[in-house]
Coordinates of N, CA and C in Angstrom, one line a residue:
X82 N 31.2 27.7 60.6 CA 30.8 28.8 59.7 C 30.2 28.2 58.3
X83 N 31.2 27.2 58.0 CA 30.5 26.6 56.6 C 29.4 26.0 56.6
X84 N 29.2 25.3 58.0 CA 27.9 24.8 58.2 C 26.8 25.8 57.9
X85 N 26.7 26.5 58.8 CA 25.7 27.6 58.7 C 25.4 28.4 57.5
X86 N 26.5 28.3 56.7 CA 26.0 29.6 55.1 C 25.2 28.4 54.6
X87 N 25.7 26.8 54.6 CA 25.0 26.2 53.7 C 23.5 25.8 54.7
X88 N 23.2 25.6 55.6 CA 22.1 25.7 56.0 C 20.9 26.8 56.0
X89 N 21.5 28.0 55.4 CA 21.2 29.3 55.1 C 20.7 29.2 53.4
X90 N 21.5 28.7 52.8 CA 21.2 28.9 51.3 C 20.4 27.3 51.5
X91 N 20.5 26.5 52.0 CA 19.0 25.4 51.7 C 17.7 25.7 52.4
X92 N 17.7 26.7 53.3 CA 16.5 27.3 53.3 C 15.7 28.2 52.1
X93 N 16.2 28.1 50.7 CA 16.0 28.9 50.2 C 16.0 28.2 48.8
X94 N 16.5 26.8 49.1 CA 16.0 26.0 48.0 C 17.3 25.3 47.2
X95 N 18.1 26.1 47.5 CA 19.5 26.1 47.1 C 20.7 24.8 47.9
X96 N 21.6 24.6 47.2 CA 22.6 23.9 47.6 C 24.3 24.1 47.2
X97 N 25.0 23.8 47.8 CA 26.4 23.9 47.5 C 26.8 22.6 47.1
X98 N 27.4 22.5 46.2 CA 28.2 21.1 45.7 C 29.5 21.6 44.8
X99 N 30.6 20.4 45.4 CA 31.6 20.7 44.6 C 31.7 20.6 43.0
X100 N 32.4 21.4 42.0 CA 31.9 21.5 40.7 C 32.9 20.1 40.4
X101 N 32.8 19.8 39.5 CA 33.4 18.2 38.5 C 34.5 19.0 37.9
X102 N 36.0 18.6 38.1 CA 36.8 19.3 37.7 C 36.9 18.1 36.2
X103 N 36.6 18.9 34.9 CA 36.4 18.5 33.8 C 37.7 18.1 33.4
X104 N 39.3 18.4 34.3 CA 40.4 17.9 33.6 C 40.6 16.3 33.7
X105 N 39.6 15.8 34.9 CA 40.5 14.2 35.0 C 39.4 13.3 34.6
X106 N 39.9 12.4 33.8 CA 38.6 11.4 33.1 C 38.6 10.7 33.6
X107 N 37.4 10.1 34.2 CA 36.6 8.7 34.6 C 37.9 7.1 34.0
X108 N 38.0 6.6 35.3 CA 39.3 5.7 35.0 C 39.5 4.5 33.9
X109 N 37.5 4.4 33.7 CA 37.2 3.4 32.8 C 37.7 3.8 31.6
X110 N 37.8 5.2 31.0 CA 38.3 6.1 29.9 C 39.5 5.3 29.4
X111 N 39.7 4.5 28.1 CA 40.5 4.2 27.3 C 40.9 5.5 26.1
X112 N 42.4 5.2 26.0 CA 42.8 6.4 25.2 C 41.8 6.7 23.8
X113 N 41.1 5.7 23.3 CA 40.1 5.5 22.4 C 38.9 6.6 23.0
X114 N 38.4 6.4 23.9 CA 37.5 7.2 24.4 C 37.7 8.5 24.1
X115 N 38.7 8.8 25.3 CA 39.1 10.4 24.9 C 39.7 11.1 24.1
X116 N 40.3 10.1 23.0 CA 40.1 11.1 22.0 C 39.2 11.3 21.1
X117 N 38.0 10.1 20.9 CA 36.6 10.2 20.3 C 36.0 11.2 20.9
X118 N 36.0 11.6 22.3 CA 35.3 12.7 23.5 C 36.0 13.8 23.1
X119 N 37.3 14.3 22.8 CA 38.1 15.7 22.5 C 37.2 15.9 21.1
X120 N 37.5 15.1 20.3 CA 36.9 15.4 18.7 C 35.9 15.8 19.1
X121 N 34.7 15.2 19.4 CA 33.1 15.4 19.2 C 32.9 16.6 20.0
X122 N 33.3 16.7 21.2 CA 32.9 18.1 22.2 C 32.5 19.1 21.5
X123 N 33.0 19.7 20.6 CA 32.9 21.1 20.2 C 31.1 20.5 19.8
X124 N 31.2 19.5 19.2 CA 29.8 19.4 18.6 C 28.6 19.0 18.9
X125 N 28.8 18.4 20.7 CA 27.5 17.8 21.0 C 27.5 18.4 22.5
X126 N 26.1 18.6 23.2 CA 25.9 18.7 24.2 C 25.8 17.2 25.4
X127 N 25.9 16.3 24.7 CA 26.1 15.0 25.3 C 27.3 14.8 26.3
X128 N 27.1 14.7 27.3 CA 28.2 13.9 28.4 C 28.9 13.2 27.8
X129 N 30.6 13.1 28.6 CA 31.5 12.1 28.3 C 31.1 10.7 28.5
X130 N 29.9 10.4 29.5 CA 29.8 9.3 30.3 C 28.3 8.7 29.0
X131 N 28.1 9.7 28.2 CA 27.2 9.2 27.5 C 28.2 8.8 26.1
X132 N 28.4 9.5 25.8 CA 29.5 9.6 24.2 C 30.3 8.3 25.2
X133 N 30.7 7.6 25.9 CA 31.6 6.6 26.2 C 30.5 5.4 26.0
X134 N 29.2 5.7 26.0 CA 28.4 4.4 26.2 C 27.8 4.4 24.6
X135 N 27.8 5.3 24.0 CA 27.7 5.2 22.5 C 28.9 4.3 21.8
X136 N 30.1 5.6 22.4 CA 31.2 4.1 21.6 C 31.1 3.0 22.0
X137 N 30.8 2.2 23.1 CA 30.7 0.9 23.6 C 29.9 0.2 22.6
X138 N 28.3 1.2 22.3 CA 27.3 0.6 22.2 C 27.9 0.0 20.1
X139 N 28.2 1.0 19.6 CA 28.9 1.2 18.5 C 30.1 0.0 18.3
X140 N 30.7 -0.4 19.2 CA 32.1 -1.2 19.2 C 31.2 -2.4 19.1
X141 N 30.4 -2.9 19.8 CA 29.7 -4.0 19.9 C 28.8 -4.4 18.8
X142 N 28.3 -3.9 17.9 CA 27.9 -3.7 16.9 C 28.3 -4.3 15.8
X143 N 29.4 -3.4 15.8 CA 30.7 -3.7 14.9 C 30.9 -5.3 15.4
X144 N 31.5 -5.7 16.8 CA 32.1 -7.1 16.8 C 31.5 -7.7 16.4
X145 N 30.1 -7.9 16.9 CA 29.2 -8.5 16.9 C 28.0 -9.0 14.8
X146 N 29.1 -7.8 14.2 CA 28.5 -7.7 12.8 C 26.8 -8.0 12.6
X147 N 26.0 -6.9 13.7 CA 24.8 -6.6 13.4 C 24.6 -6.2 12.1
X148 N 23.6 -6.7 11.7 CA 23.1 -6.1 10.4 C 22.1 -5.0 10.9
X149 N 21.6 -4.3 9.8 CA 20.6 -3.2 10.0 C 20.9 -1.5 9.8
X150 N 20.5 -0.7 10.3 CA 20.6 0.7 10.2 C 20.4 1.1 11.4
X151 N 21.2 2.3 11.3 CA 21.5 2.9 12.5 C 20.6 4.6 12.6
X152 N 19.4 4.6 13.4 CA 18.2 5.8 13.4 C 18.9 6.8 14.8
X153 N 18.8 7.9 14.8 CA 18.8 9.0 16.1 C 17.3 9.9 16.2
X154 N 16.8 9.0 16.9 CA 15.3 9.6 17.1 C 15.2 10.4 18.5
X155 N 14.1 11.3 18.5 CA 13.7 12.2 19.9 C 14.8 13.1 20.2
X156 N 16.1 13.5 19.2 CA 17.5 14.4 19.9 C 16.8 15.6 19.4
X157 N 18.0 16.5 20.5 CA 17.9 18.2 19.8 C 19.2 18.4 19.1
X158 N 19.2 18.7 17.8 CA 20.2 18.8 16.8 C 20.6 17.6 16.7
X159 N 20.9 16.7 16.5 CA 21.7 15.1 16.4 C 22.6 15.3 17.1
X160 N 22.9 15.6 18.0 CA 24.0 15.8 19.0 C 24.9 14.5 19.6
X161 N 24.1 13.5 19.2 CA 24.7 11.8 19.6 C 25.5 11.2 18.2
X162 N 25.1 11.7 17.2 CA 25.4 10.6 16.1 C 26.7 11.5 15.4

């Protein structure tokens, strides 16, 4: 039967996929992450998996004591920074 509804709704362009249950975090997730990810939520439309590669990119930075300035170009609302 389940076969058939979903071969029924992809004749029509459509597909069934299970939804991403938003309670359990990606195992790479350091407590650092998710609470940088709880804070910012309210304010960015950016993925966890993205906001986790900003802090990375951010941590590295820091170790690394790049010089320079930090630009957010091409966003809708600054939603990354």
């Amino acid at each position: 039967m389940k076969h058939l509804i979903k071969k029924q709704i992809n004749k029509f362009g459509y597909d069934i996929v299970k939804k991403e249950n938003r309670d359990e975090w990606p195992i790479d997730f350091e407590d650092l992450h998710k609470r940088i990810v709880s804070k910012v939520s309210p304010f960015t439309m950016t993925s966890r998996e993205r906001i986790f590669g900003l802090i990375e990119a951010t941590k590295y930075v820091i170790q690394h004591s790049i010089d320079g300035d930090i630009v957010e170009c091409g966003v809708w609302r600054g939603g990354s920074m």
